[in-house]
N, CA, C and O atoms as CSV, one atom per row, in Angstrom:
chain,resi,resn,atom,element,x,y,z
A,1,UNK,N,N,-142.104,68.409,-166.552
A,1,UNK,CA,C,-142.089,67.926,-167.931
A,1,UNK,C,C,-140.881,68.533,-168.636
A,1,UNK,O,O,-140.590,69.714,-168.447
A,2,UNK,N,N,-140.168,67.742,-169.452
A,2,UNK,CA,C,-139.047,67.875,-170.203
A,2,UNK,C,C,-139.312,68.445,-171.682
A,2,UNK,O,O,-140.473,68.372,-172.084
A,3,UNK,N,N,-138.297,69.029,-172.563
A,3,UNK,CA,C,-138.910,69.477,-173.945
A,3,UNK,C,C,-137.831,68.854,-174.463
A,3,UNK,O,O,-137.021,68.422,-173.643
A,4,UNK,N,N,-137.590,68.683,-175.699
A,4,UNK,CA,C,-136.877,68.159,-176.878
A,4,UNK,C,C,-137.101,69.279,-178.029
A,4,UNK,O,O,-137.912,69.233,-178.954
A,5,UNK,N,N,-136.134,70.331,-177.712
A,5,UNK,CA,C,-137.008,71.462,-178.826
A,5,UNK,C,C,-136.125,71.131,-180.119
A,5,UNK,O,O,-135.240,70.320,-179.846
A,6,UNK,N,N,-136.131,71.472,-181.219
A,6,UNK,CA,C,-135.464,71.925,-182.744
A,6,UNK,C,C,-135.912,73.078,-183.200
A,6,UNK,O,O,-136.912,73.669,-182.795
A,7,UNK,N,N,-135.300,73.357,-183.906
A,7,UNK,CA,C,-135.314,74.842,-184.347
A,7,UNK,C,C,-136.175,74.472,-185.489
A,7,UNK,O,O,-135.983,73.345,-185.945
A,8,UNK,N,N,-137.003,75.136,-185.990
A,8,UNK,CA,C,-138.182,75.188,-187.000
A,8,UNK,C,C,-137.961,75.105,-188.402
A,8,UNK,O,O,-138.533,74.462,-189.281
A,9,UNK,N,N,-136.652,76.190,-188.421
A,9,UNK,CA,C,-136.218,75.644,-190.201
A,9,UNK,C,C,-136.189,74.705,-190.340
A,9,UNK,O,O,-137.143,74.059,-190.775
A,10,UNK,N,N,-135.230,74.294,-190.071
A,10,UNK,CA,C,-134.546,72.564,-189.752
A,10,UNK,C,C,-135.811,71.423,-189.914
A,10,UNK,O,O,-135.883,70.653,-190.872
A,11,UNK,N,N,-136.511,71.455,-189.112
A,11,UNK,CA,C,-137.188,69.916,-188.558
A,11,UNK,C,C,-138.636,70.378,-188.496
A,11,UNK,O,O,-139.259,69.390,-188.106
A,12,UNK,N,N,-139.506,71.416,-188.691
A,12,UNK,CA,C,-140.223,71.517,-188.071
A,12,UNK,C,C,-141.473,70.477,-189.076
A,12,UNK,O,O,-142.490,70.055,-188.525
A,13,UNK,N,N,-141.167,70.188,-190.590
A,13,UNK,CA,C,-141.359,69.554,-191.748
A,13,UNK,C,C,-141.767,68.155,-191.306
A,13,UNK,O,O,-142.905,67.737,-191.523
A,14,UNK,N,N,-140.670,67.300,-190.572
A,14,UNK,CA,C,-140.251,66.207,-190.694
A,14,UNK,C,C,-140.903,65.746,-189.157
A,14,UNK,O,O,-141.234,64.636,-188.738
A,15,UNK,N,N,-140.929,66.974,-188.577
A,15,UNK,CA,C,-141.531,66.355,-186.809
A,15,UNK,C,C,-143.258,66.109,-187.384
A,15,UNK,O,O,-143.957,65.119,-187.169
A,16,UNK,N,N,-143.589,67.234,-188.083
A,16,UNK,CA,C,-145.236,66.855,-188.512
A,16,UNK,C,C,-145.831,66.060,-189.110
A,16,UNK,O,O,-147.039,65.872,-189.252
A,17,UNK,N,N,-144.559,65.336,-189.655
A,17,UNK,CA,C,-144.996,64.551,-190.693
A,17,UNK,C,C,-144.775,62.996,-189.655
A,17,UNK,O,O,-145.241,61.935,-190.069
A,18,UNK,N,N,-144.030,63.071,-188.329
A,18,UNK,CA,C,-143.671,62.416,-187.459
A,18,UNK,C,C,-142.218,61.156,-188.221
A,18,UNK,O,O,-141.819,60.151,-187.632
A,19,UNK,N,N,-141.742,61.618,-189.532
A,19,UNK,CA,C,-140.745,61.509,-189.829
A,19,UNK,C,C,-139.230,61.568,-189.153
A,19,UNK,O,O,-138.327,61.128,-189.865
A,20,UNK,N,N,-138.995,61.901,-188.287
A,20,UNK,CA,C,-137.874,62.115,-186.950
A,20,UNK,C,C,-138.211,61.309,-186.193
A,20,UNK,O,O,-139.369,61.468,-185.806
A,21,UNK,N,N,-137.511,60.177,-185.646
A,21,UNK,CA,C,-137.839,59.620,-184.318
A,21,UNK,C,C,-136.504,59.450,-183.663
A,21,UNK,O,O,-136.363,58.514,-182.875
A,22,UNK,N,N,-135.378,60.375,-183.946
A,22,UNK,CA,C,-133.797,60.142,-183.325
A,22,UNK,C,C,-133.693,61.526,-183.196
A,22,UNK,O,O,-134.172,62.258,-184.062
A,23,UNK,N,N,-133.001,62.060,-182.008
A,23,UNK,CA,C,-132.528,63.575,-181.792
A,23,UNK,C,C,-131.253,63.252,-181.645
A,23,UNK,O,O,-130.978,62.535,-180.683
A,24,UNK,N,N,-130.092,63.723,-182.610
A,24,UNK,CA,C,-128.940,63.514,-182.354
A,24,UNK,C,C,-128.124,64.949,-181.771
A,24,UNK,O,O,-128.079,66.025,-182.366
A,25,UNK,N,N,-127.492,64.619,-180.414
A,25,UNK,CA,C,-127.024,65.909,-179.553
A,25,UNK,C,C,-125.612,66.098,-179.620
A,25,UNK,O,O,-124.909,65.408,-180.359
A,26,UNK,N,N,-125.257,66.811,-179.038
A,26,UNK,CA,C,-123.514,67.046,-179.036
A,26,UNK,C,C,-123.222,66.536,-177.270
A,26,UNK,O,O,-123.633,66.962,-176.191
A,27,UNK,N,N,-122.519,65.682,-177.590
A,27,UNK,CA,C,-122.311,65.245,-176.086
A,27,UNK,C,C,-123.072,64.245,-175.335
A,27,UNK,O,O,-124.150,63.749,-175.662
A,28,UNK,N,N,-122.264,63.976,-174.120
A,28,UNK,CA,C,-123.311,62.440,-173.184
A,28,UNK,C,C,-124.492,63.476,-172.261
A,28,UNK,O,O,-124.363,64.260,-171.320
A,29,UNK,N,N,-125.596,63.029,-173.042
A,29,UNK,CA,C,-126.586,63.636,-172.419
A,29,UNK,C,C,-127.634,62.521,-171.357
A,29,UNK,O,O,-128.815,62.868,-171.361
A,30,UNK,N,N,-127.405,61.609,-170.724
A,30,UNK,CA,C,-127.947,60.553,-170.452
A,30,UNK,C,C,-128.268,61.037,-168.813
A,30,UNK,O,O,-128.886,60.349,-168.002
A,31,UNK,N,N,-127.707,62.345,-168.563
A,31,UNK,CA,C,-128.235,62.885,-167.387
A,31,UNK,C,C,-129.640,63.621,-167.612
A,31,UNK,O,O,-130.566,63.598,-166.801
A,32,UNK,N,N,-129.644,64.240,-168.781
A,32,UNK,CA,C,-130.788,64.817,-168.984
A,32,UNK,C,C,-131.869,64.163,-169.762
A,32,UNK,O,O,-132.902,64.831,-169.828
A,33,UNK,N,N,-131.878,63.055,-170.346
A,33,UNK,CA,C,-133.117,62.053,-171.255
A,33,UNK,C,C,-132.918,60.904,-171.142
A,33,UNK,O,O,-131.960,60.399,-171.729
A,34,UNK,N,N,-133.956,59.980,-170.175
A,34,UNK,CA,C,-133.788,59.102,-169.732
A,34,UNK,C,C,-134.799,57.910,-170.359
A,34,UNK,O,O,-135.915,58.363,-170.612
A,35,UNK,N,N,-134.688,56.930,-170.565
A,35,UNK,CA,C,-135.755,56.039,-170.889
A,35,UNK,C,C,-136.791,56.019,-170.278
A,35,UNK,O,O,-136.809,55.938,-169.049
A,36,UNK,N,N,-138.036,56.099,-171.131
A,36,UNK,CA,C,-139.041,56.352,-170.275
A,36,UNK,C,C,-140.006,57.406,-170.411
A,36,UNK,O,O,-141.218,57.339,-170.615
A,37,UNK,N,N,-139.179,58.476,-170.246
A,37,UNK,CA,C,-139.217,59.864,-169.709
A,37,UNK,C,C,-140.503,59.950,-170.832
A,37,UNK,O,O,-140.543,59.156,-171.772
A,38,UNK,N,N,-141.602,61.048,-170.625
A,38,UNK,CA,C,-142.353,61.520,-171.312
A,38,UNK,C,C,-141.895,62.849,-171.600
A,38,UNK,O,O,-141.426,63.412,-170.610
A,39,UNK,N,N,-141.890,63.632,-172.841
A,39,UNK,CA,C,-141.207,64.664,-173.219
A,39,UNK,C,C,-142.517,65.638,-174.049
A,39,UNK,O,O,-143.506,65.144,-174.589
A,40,UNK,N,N,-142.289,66.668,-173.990
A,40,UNK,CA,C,-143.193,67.426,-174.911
A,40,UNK,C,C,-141.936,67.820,-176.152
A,40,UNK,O,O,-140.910,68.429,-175.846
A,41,UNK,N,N,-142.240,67.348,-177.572
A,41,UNK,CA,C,-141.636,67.788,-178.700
A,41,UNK,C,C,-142.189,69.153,-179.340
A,41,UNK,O,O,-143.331,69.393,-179.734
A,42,UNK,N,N,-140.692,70.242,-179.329
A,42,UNK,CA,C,-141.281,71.398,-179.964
A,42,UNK,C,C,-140.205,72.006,-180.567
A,42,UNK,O,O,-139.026,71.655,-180.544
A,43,UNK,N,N,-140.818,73.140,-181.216
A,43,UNK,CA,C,-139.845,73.673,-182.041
A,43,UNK,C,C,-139.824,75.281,-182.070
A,43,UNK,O,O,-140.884,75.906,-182.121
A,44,UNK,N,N,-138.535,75.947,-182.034
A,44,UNK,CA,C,-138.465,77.196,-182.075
A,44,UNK,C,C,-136.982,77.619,-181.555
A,44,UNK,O,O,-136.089,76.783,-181.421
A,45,UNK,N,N,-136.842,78.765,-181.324
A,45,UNK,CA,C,-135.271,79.524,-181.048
A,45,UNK,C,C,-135.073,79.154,-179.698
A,45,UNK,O,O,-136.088,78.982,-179.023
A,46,UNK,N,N,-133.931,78.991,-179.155
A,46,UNK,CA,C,-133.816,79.064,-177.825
A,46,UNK,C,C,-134.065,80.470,-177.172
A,46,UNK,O,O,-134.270,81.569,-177.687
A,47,UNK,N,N,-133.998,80.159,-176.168
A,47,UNK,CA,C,-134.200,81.518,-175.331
A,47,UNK,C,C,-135.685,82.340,-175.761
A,47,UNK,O,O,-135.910,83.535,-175.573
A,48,UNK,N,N,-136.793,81.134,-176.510
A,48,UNK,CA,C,-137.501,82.372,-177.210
A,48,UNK,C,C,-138.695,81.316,-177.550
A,48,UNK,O,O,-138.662,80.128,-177.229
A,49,UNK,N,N,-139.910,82.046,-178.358
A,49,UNK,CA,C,-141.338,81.493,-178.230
A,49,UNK,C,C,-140.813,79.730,-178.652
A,49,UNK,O,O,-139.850,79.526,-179.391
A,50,UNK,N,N,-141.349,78.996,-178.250
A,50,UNK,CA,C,-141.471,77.525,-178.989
A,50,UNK,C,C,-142.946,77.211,-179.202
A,50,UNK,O,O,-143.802,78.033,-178.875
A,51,UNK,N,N,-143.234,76.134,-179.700
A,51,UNK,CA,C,-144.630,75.773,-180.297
A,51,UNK,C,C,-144.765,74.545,-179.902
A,51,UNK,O,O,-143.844,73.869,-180.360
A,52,UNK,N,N,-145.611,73.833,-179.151
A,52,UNK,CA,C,-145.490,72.511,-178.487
A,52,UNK,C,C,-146.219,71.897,-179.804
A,52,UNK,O,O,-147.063,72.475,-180.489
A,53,UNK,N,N,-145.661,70.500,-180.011
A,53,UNK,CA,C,-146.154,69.877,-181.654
A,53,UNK,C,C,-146.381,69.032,-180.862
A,53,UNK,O,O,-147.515,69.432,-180.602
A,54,UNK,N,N,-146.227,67.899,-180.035
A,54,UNK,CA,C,-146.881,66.246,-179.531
A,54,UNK,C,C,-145.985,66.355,-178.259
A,54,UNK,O,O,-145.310,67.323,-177.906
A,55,UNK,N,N,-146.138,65.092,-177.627
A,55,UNK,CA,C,-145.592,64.053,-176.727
A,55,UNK,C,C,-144.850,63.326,-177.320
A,55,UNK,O,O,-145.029,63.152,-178.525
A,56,UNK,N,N,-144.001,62.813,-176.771
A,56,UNK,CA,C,-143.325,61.495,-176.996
A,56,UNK,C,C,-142.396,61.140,-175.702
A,56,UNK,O,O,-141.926,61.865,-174.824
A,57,UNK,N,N,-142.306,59.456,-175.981
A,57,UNK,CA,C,-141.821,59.262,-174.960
A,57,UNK,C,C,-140.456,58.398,-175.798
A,57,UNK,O,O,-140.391,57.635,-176.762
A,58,UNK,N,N,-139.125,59.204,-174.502
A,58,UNK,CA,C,-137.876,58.705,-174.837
A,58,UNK,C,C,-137.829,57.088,-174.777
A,58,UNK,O,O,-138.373,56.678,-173.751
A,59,UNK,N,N,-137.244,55.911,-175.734
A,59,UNK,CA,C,-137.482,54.993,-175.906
A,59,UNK,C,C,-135.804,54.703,-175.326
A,59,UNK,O,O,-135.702,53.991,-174.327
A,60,UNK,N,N,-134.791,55.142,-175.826
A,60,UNK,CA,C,-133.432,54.800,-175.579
A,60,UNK,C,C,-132.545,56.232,-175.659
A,60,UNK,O,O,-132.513,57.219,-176.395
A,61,UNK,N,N,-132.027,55.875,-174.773
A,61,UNK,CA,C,-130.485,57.326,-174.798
A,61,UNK,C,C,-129.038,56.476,-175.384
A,61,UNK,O,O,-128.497,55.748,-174.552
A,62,UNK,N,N,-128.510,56.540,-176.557
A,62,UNK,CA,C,-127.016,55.738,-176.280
A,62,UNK,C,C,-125.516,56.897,-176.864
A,62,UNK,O,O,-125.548,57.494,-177.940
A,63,UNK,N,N,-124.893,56.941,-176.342
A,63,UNK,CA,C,-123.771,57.466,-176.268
A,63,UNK,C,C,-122.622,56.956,-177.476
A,63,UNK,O,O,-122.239,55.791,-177.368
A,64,UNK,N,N,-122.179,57.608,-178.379
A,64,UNK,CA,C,-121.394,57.142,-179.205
A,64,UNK,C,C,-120.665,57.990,-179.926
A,64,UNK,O,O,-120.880,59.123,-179.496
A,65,UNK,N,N,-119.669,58.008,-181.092
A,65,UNK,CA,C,-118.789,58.605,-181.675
A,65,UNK,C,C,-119.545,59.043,-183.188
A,65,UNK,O,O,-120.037,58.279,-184.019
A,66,UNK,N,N,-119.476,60.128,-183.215
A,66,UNK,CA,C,-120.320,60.426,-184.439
A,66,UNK,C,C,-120.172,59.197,-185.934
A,66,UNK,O,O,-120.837,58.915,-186.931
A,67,UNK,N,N,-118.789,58.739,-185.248
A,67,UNK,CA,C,-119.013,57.657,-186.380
A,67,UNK,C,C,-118.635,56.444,-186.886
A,67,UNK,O,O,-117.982,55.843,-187.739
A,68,UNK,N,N,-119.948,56.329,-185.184
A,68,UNK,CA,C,-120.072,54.765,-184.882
A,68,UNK,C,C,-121.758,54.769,-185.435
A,68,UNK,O,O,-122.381,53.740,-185.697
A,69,UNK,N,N,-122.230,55.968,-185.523
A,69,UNK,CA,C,-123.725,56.208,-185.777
A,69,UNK,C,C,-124.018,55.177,-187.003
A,69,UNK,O,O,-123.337,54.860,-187.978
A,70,UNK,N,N,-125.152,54.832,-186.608
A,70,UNK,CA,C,-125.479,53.336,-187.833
A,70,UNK,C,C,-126.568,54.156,-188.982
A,70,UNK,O,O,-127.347,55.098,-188.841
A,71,UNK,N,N,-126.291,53.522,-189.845
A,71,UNK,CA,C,-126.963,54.191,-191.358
A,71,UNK,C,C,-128.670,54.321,-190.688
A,71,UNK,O,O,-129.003,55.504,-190.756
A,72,UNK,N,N,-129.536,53.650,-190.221
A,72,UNK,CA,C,-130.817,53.850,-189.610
A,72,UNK,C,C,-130.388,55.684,-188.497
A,72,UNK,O,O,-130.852,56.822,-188.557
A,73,UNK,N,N,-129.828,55.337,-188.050
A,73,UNK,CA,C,-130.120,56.528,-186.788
A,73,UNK,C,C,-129.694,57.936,-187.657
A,73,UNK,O,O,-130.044,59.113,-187.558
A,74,UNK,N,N,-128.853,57.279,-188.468
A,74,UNK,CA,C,-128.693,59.391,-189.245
A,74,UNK,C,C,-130.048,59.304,-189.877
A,74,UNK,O,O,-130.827,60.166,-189.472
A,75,UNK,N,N,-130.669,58.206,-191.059
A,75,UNK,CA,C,-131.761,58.482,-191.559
A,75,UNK,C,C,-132.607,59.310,-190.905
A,75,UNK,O,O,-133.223,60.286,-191.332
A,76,UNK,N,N,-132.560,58.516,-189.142
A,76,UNK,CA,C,-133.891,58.537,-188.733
A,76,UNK,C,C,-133.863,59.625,-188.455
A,76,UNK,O,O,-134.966,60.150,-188.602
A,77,UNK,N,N,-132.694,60.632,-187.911
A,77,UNK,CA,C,-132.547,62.507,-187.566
A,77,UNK,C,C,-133.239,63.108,-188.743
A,77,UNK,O,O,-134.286,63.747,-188.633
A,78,UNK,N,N,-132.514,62.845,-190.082
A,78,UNK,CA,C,-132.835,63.494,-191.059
A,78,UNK,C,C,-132.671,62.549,-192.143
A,78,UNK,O,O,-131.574,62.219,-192.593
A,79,UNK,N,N,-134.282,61.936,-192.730
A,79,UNK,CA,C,-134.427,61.220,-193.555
A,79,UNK,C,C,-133.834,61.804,-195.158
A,79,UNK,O,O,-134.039,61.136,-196.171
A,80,UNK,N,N,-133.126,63.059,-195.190
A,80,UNK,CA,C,-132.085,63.086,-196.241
A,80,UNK,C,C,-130.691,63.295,-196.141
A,80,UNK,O,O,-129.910,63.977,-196.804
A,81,UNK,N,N,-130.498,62.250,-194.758
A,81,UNK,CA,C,-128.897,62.180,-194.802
A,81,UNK,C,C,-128.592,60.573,-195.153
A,81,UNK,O,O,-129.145,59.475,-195.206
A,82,UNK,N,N,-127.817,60.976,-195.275
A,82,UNK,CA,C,-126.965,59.198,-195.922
A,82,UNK,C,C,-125.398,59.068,-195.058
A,82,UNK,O,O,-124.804,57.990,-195.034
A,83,UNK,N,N,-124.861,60.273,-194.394
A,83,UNK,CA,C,-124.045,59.717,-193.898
A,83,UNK,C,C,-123.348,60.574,-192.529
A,83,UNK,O,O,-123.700,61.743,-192.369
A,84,UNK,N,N,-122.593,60.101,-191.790
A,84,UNK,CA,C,-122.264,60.642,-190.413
A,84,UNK,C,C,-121.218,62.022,-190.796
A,84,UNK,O,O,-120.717,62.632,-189.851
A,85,UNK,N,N,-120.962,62.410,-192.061
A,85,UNK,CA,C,-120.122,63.533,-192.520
A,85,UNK,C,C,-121.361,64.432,-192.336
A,85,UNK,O,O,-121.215,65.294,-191.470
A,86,UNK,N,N,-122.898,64.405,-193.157
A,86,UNK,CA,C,-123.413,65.081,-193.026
A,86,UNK,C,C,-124.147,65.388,-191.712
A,86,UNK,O,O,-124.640,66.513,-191.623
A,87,UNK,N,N,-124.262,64.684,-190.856
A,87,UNK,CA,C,-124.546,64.764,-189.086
A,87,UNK,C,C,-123.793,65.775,-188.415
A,87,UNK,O,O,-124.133,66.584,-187.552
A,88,UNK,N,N,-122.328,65.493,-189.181
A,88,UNK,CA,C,-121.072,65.992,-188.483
A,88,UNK,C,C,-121.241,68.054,-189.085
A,88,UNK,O,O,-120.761,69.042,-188.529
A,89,UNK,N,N,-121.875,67.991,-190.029
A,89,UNK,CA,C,-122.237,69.319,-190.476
A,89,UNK,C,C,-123.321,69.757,-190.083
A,89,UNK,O,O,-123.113,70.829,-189.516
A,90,UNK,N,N,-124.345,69.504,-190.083
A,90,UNK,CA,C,-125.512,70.052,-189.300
A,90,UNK,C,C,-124.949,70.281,-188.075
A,90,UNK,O,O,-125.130,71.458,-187.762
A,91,UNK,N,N,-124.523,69.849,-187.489
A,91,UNK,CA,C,-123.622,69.927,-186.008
A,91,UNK,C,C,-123.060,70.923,-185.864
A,91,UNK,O,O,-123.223,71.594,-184.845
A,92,UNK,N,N,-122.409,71.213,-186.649
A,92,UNK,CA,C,-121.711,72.121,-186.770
A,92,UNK,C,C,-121.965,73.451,-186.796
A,92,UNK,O,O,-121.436,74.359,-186.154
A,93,UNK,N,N,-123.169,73.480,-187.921
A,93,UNK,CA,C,-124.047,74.776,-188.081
A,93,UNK,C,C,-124.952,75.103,-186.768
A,93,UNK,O,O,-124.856,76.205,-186.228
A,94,UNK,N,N,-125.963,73.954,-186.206
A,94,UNK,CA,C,-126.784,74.108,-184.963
A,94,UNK,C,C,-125.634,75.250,-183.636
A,94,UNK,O,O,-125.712,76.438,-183.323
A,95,UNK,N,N,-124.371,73.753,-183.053
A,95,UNK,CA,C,-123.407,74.551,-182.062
A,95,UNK,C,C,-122.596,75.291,-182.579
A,95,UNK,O,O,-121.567,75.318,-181.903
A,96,UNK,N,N,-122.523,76.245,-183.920
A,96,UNK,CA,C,-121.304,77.295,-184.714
A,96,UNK,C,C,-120.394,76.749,-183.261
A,96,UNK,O,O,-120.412,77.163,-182.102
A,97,UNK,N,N,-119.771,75.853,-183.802
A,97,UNK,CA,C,-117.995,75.618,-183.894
A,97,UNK,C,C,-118.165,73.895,-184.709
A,97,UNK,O,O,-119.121,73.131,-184.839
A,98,UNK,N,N,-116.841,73.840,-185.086
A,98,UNK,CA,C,-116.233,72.764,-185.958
A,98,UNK,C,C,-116.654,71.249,-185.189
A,98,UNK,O,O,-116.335,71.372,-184.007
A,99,UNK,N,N,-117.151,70.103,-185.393
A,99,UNK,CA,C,-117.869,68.796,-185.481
A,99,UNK,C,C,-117.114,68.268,-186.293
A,99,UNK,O,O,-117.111,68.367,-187.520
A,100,UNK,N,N,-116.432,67.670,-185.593
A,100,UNK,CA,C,-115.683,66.139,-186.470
A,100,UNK,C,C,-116.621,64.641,-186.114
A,100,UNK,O,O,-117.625,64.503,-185.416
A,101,UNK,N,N,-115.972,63.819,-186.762
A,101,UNK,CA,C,-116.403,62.451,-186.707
A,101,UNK,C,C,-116.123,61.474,-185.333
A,101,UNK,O,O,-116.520,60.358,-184.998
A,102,UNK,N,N,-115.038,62.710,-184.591
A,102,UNK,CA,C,-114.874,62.131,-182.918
A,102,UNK,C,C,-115.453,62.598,-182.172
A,102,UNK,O,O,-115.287,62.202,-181.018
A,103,UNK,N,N,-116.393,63.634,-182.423
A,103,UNK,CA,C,-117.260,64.158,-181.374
A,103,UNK,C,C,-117.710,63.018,-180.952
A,103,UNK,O,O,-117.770,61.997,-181.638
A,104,UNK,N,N,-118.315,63.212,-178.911
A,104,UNK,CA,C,-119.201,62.218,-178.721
A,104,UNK,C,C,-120.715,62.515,-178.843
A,104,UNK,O,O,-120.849,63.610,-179.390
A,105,UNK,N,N,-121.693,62.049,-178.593
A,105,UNK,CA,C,-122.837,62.445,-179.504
A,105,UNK,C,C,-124.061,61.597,-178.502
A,105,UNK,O,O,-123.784,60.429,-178.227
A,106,UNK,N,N,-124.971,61.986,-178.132
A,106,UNK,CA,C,-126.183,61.388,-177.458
A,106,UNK,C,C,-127.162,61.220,-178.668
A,106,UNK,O,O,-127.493,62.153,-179.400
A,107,UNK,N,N,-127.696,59.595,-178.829
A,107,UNK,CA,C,-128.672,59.589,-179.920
A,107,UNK,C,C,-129.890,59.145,-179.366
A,107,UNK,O,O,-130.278,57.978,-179.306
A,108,UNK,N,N,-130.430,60.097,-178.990
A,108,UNK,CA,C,-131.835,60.267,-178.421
A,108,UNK,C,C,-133.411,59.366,-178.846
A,108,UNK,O,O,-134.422,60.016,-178.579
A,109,UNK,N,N,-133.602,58.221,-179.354
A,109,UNK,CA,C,-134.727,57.552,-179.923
A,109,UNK,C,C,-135.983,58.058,-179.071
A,109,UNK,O,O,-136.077,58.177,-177.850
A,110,UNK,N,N,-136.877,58.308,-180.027
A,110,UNK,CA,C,-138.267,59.293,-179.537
A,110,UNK,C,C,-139.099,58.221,-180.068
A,110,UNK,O,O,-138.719,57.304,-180.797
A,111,UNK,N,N,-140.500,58.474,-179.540
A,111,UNK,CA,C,-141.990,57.819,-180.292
A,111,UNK,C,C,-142.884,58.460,-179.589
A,111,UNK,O,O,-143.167,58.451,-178.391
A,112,UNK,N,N,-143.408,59.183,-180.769
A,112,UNK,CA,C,-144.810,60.341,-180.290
A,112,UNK,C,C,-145.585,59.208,-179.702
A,112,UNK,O,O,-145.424,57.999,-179.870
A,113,UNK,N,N,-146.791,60.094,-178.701
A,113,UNK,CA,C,-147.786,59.091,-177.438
A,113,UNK,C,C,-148.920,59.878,-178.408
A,113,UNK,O,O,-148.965,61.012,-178.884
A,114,UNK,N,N,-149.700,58.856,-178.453
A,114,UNK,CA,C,-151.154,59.723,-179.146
A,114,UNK,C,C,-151.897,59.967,-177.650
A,114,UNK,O,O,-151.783,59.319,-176.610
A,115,UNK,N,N,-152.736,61.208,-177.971
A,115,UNK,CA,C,-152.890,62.168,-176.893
A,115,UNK,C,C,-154.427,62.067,-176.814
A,115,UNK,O,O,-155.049,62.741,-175.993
């Protein structure tokens, strides 16, 4: 079984409320989240305790330029963004180094499985 973790400040709000259904990554991740795939969603530090919150199963993996990202898929990361500048900053803060608008970017579409 695979995890999809976030860090708790961040998301842990918006996963409970099942408000998140896009994980946007740094890079082509299409080796590691595949359509299909059943995932356990959780949240916490890397390297360190996490908290398993649901299931979900990966619906689509697509590969793109931070800003080719369509006004739905930033919402759907973080229903108070409005635009791929602010993607490009959270980014930034998550991997501490600099996120431009050419990064390439894996946009991960999720849908919790009721259990």
């Amino acid at each position: 079984m695979f995890a999809l973790n976030f860090y708790s400040d961040i998301y842990l709000d918006v996963l409970r409320a099942h408000r998140k259904t896009v994980s946007i990554r740094l890079g082509d991740k299409t080796d590691k989240y595949r359509s299909g795939e059943i995932v356990w969603v959780t949240v916490g530090q890397r390297f360190g305790r996490r908290q398993k919150l649901f299931s979900a199963i990966i619906d689509r993996v697509d590969v793109k330029l931070i800003r080719d990202l369509s006004p739905r898929e930033i919402q759907r990361e973080n229903p108070a963004f409005h635009s791929a500048d602010e993607v490009a900053g959270l980014l930034s803060r998550i991997y501490g180094q600099p996120i431009t608008l050419d990064h390439v970017v894996s946009v991960i579409h999720f849908s919790p499985v009721e259990e």
